[in-house]
Coordinates of C-alpha atoms and ligand atoms in Angstrom, one line a residue:
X1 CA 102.0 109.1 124.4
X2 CA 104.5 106.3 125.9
X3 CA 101.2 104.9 127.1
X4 CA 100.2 104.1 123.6
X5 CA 100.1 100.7 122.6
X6 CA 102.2 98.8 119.9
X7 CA 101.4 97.3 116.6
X8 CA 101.3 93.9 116.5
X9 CA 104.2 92.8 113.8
X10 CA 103.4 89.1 113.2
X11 CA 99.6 90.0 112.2
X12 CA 101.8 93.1 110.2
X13 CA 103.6 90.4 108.6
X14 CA 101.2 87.9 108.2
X15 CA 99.3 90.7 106.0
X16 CA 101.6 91.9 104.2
X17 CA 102.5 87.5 103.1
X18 CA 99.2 87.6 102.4
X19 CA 98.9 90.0 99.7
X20 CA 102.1 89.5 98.1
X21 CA 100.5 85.9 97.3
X22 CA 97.9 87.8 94.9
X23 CA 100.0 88.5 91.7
X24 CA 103.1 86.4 93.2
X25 CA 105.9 86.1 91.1
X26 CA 109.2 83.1 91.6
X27 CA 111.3 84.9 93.4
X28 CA 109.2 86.3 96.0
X29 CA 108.6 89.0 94.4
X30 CA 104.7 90.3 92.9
X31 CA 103.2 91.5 89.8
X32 CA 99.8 93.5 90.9
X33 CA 99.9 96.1 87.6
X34 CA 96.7 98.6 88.1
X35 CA 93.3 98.4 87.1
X36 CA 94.1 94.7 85.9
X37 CA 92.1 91.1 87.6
X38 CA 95.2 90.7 90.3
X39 CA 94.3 94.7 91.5
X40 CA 91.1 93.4 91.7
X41 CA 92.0 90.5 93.9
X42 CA 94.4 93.1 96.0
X43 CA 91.2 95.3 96.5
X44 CA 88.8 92.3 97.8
X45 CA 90.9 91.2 99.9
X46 CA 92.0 95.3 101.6
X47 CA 88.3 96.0 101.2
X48 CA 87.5 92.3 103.4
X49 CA 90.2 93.4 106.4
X50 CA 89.5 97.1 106.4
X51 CA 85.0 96.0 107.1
X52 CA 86.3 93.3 109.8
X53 CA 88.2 95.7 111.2
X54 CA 84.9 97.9 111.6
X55 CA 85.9 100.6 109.3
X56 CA 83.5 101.8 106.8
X57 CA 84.5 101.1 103.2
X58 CA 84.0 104.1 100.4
X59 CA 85.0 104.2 96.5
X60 CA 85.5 107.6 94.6
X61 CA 85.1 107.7 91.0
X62 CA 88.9 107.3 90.4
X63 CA 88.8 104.1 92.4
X64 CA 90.5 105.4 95.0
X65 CA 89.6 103.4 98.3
X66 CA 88.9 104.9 102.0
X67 CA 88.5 103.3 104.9
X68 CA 87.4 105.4 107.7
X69 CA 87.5 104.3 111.8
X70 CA 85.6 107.2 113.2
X71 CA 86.3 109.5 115.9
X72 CA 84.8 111.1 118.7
X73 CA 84.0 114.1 117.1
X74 CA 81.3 114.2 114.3
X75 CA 82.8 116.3 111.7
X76 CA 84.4 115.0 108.9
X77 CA 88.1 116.2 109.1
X78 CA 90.2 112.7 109.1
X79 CA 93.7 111.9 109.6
X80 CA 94.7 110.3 106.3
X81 CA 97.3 107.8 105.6
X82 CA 97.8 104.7 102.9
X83 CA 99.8 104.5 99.5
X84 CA 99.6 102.3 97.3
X85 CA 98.3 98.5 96.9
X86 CA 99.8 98.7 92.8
X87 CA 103.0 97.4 91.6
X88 CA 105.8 97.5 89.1
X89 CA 105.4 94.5 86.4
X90 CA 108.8 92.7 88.6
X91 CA 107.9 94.6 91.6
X92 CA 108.3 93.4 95.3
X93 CA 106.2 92.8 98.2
X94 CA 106.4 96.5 100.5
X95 CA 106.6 99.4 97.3
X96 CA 103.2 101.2 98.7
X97 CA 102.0 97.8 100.2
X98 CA 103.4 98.4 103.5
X99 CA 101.9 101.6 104.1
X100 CA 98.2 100.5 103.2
X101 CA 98.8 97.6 105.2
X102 CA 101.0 99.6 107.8
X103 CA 97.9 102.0 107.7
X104 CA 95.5 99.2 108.3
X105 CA 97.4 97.5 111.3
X106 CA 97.3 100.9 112.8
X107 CA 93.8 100.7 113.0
X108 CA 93.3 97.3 114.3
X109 CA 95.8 97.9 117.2
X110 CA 94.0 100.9 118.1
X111 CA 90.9 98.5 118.2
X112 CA 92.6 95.9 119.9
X113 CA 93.4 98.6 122.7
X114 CA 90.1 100.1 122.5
X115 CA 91.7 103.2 121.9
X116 CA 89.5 106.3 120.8
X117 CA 90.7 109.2 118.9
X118 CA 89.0 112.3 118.6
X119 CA 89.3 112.8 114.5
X120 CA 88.5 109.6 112.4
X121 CA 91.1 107.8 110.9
X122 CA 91.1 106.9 107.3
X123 CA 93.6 104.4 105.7
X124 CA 93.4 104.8 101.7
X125 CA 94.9 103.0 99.1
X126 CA 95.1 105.6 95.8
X127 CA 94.6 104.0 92.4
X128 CA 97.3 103.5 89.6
X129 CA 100.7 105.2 91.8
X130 CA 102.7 103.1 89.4
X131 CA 101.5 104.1 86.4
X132 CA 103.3 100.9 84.9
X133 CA 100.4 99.9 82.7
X134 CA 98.3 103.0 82.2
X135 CA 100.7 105.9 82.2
X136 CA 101.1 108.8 83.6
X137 CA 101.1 107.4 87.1
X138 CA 99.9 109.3 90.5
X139 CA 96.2 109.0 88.9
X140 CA 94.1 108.4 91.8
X141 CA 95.8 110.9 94.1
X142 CA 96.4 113.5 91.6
X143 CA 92.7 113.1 90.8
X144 CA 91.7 113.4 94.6
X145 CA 94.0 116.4 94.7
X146 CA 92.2 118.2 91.6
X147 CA 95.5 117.8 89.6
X148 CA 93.5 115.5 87.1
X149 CA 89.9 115.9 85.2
X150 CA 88.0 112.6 85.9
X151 CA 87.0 112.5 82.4
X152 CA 91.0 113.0 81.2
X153 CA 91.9 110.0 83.6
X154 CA 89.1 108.0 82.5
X155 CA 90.7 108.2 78.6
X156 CA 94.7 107.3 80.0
X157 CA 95.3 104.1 77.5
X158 CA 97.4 101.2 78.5
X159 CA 100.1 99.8 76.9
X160 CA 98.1 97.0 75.8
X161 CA 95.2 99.4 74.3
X162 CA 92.7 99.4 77.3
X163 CA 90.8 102.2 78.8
X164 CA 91.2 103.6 82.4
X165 CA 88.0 103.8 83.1
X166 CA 87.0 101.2 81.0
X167 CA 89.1 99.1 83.2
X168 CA 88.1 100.6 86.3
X169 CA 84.5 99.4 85.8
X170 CA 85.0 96.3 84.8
X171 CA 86.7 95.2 88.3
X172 CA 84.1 97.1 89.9
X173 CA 86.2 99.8 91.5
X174 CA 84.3 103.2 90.1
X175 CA 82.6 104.6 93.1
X176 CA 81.1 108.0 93.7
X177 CA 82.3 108.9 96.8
X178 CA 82.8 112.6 97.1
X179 CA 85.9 114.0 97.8
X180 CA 83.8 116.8 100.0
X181 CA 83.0 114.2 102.4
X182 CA 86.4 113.1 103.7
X183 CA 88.5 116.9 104.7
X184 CA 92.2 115.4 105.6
X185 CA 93.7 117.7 108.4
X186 CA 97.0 115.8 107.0
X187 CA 98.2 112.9 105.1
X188 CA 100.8 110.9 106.2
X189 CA 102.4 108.1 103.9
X190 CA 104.7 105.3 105.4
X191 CA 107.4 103.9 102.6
X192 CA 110.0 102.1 102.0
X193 CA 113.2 104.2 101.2
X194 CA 113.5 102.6 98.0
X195 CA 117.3 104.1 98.4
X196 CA 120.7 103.3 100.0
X197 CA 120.8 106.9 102.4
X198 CA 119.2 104.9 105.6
X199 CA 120.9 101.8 105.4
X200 CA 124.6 103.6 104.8
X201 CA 123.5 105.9 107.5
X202 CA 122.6 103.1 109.9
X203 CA 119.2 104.3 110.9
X204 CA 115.8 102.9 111.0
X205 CA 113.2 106.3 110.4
X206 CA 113.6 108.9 108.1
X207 CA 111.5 111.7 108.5
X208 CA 110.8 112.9 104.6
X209 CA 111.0 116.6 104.2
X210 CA 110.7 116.6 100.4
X211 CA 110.8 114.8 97.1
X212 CA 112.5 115.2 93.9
X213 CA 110.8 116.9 90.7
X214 CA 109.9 114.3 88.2
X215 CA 108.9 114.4 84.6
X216 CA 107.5 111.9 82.3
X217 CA 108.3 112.3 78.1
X218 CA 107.1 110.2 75.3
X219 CA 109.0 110.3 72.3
X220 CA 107.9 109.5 69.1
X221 CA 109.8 108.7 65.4
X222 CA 108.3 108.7 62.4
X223 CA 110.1 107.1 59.3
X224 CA 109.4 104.4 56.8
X225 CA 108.9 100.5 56.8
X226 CA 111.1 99.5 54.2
X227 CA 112.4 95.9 53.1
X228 CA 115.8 95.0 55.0
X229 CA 117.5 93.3 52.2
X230 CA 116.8 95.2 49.3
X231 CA 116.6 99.0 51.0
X232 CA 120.5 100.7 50.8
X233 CA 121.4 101.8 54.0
X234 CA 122.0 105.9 53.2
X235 CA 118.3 105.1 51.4
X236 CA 116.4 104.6 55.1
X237 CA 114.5 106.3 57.4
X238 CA 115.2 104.4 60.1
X239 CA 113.3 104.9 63.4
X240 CA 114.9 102.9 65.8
X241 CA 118.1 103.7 64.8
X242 CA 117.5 106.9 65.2
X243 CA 115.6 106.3 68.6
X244 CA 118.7 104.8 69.7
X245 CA 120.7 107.8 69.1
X246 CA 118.8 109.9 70.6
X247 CA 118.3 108.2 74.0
X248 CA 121.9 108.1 73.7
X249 CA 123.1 111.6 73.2
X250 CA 120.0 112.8 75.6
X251 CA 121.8 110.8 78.6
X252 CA 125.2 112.0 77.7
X253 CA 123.5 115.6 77.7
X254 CA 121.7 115.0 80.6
X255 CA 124.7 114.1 82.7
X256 CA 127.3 117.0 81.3
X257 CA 124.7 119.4 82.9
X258 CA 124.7 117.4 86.7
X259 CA 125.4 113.8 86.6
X260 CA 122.8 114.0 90.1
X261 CA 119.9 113.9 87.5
X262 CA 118.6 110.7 87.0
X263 CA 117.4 109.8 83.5
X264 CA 115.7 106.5 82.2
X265 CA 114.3 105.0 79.1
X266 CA 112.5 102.3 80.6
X267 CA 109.7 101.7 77.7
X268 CA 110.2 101.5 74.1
X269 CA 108.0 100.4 71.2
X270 CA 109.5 99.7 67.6
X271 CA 107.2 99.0 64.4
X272 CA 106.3 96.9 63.2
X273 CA 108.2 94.9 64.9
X274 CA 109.4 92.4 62.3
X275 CA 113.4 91.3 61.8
X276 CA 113.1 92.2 58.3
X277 CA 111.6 95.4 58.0
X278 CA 113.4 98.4 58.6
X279 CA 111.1 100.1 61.4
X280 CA 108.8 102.5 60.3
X281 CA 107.9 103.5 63.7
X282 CA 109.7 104.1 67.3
X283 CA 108.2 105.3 70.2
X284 CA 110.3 105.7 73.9
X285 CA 109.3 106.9 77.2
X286 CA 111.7 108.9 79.7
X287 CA 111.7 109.8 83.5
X288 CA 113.4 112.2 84.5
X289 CA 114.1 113.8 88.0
X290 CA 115.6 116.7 89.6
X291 CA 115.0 118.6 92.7
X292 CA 115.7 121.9 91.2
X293 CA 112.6 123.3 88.4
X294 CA 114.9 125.4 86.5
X295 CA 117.3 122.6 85.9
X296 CA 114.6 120.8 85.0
X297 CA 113.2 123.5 82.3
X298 CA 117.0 123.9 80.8
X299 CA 116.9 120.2 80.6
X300 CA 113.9 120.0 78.7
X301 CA 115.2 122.0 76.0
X302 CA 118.1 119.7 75.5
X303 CA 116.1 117.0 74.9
X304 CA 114.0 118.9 72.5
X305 CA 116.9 120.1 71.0
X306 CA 118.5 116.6 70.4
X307 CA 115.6 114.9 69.6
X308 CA 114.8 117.1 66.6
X309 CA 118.6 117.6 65.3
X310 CA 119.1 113.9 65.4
X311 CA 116.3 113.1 63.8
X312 CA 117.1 115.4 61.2
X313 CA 119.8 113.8 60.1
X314 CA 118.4 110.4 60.3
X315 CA 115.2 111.8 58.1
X316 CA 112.8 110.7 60.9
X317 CA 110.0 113.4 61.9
X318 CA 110.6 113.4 65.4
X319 CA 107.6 114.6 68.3
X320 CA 108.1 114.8 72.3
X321 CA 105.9 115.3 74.0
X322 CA 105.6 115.6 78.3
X323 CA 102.9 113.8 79.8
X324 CA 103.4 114.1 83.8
X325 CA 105.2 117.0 85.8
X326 CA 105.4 116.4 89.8
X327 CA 107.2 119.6 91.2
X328 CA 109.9 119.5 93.1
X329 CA 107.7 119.5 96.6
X330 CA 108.7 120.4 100.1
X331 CA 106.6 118.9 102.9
X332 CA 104.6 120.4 105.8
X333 CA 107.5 121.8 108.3
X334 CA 105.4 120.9 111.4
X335 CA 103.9 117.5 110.9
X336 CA 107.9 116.9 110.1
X337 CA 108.8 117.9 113.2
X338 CA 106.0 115.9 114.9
X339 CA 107.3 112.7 113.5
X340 CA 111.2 114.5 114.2
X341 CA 110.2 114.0 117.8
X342 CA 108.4 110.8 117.9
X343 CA 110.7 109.1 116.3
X344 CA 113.1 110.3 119.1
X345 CA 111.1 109.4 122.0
X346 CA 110.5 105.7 120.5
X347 CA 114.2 105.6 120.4
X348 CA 114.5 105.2 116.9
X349 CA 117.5 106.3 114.9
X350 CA 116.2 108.8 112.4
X351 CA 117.5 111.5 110.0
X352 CA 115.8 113.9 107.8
X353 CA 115.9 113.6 103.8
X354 CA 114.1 113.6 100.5
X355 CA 112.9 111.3 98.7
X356 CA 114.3 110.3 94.9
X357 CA 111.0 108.4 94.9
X358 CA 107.8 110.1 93.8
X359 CA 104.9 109.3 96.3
X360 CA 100.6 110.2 96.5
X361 CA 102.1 112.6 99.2
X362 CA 103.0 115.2 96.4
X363 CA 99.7 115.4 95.3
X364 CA 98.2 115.5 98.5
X365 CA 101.0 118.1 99.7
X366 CA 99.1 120.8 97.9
X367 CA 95.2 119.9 99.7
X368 CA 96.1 119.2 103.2
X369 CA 99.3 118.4 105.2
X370 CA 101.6 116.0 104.3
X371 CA 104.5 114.2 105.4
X372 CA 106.4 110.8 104.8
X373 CA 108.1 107.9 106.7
X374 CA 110.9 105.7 105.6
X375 CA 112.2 102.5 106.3
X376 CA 115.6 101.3 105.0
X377 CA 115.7 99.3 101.7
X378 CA 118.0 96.5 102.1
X379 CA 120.9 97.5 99.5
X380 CA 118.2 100.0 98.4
X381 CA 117.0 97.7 96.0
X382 CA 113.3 98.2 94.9
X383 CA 111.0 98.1 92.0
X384 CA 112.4 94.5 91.8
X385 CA 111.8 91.6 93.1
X386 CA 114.4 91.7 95.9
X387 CA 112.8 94.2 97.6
X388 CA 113.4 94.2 101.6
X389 CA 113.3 95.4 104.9
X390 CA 114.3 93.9 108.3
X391 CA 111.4 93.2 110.3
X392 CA 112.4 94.9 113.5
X393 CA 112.6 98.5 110.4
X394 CA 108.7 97.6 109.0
X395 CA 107.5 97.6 113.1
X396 CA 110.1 100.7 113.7
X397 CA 108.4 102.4 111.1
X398 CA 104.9 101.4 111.8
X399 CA 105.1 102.4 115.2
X400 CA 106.5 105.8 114.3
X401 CA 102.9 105.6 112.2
X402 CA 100.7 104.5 115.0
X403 CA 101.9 107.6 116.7
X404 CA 102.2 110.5 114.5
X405 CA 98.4 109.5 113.4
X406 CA 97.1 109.3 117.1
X407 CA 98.9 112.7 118.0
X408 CA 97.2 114.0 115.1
X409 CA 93.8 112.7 115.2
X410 CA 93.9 114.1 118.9
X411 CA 95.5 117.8 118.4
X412 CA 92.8 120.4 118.0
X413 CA 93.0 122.9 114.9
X414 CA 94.5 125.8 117.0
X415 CA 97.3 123.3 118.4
X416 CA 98.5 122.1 114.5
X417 CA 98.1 126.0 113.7
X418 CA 100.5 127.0 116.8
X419 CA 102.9 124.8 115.7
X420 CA 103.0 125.2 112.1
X421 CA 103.5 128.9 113.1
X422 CA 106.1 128.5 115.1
X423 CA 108.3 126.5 112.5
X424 CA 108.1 129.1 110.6
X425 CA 109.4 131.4 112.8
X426 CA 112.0 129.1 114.4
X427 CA 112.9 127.4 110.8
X428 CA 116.5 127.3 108.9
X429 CA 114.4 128.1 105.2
X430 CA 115.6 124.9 103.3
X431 CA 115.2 125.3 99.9
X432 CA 114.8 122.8 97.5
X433 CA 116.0 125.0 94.8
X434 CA 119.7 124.7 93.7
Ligands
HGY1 O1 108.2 106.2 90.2 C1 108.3 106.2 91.4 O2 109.2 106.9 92.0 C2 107.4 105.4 92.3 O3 108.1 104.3 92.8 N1 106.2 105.1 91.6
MN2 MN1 105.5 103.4 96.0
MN3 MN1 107.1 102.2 92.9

């Protein structure tokens, strides 16, 4: 394994410049929203690297793209990695970028090496992760996973009234490639931490053994438009005002129960939007994330609860309604302990922990195999335009990649089954459960 080579960072780099100069935004940072002409752009130009680098080039019907570098061995059962080539509307340059583009480099330094694996190798970059625009995110891998109908993603509307599959045909990105022809032995993601845990640790690789539950929520107010000068105030059914006591007493509820939850209102819509009209109309979306379930049910109730009690009082007909749930997930014990190991032999400083991210892997956790990689976060600033990591951590961690997928693609079905049975023997259980 010390044989294999390394990637090459400056052609990493050079990549990754590239593509954050498709949707660039002032201060370095990119705007690349799903499904809209910049995505396109992103695709062209992943689609272009991934055929020069000799990899064949496939589209399934939820846009999801894989590009396969075959193997020795004829069957169809890949190693899988990628994330995601969407960002956040002030996102950076490396959210999901850098391990489609981490996924990629693998492949052309196994080319530049002439290196043959036995399985194929398939980089993928899933559609919508984000979920920015046309919410709930996840879409592509959650439909790749079965967690989605095809003709329930194709309805998702965007903020700004399109259609998901409307929009995916018109960039040209709904394929038919069959799911049945691409059987993942595993999937393993490289990320960014997103977080502060690796830089305050002082390590370069985390080995992921889980992420957090996370659960979307849109909450909706009915009142009355009513003129602002001439309406007396006890005389309103105000929805904003009652919006904004709600998100209010929701977070202070939220918090008295753990203050480790982590609850935003990062979208909200008030009608008709005009200074002098009391709002008729209030709409407001929350994430919110856990790693236990049941503190996630009892939470939900809360919310319910204060939604309707405060709305109530403000005469508003209140509705919330959830419109994502990601379990709680615990990866796959022995591809953990695969990239455990390689990260020790490469010499890399690593430690194990989940993820307050969600990824693609916890879709793909429940088809194949899955684990993640992390990189530090500089201050663990992401979904803004600050978003960074040292170059020495982006080839740490692409390294670590190059060589979990290679001892994958070359391990034979009885030698992933050996060891996944003896983690479970050998394993401390770690729940995820409080
Ligand atoms: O929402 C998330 O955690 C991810 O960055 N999309
Ligand atoms: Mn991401
Ligand atoms: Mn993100």
């Amino acid at each position: 394994m010390n044989s294999l080579p390394k990637i090459n960072l400056d052609r990493l780099q050079a990549t990754i410049d590239t593509m954050a100069g498709i949707g660039a935004k002032e201060n370095g940072g990119c705007c690349r929203i799903s499904l809209t002409d910049e995505d396109k752009l992103g695709r062209d130009q992943f689609v272009t690297w991934c055929r020069e680098a000799g990899c064949g080039v496939h589209v399934d019907a939820f846009g999801n793209i894989f590009a396969i570098r075959a193997g020795s061995r004829p069957d169809n059962a890949v190693v899988l990695t990628g994330s995601h080539l969407d960002t956040q509307p002030n996102g950076g340059r490396l959210d999901g970028i850098y391990g489609v583009l981490a996924g990629l480099e693998v492949i052309r330094t196994l080319n530049d090496h002439g290196v043959r694996t036995e399985r194929a190798i398939a980089v993928v970059n899933w559609t919508n992760e984000e979920g920015a625009r046309l919410s709930p995110g996840l879409t592509g891998s959650s439909g790749y996973a079965g967690d989605l109908d095809l003709s329930l993603a194709r309805r998702i509307v965007a903020s700004d009234g399109a259609r998901f599959g409307d929009e995916l045909e018109r960039i040209g990105y709904a394929g038919t490639f069959s799911r049945r022809a691409l059987d993942p032995i595993a999937y393993v993601e490289l990320h960014i931490e997103q977080g502060p845990v690796l830089e305050q640790h002082e390590r370069t690789i985390s080995v992921v053994e889980g992420v957090q539950g996370v659960r979307w929520y849109e909450v909706e107010l009915r009142g009355s438009d009513r003129h602002a000068g001439t309406t007396p105030m006890a005389d309103r059914q105000d929805s904003f005002m009652a919006l904004a006591r709600i998100a209010q007493s929701m977070r202070q509820a939220v918090l008295a129960i753990d203050p480790d939850v982590r609850f935003t209102v990062g979208r909200v819509s008030v009608q008709p939007g005009s200074p002098n009209t009391v709002p008729g109309f209030s709409s407001f979306s929350i994430d919110l994330r856990h790693q236990s379930t049941g503190l996630l049910n009892r939470i939900e109730n809360v919310l319910a609860a204060k939604a309707h009690a405060i709305g109530i009082e403000e005469g508003v007909e209140t509705a919330i309604c959830r419109t994502m749930i990601v379990p709680p997930i615990e990866f796959d014990k022995s591809i953990v302990e695969t990239v455990v190991s390689i990260a020790q032999s490469a010499g890399c400083p690593s430690m194990r922990m989940n993820s307050g991210a969600m990824h693609d892997a916890c879709r793909l956790s429940k088809v194949t195999r899955t684990a993640m990689i992390f990189v530090p976060s500089r201050l663990g600033i992401s979904h803004h335009e600050d978003e960074w990591t040292a170059p020495d951590d982006l080839e740490a961690g692409a390294n670590v990649l190059l060589r979990t997928i290679t001892s994958l693609a070359d391990q034979t079905e009885r030698q992933l089954n050996v060891v996944a049975a003896e983690d479970v023997i050998s394993a401390h259980p770690r729940s995820l459960e409080r």
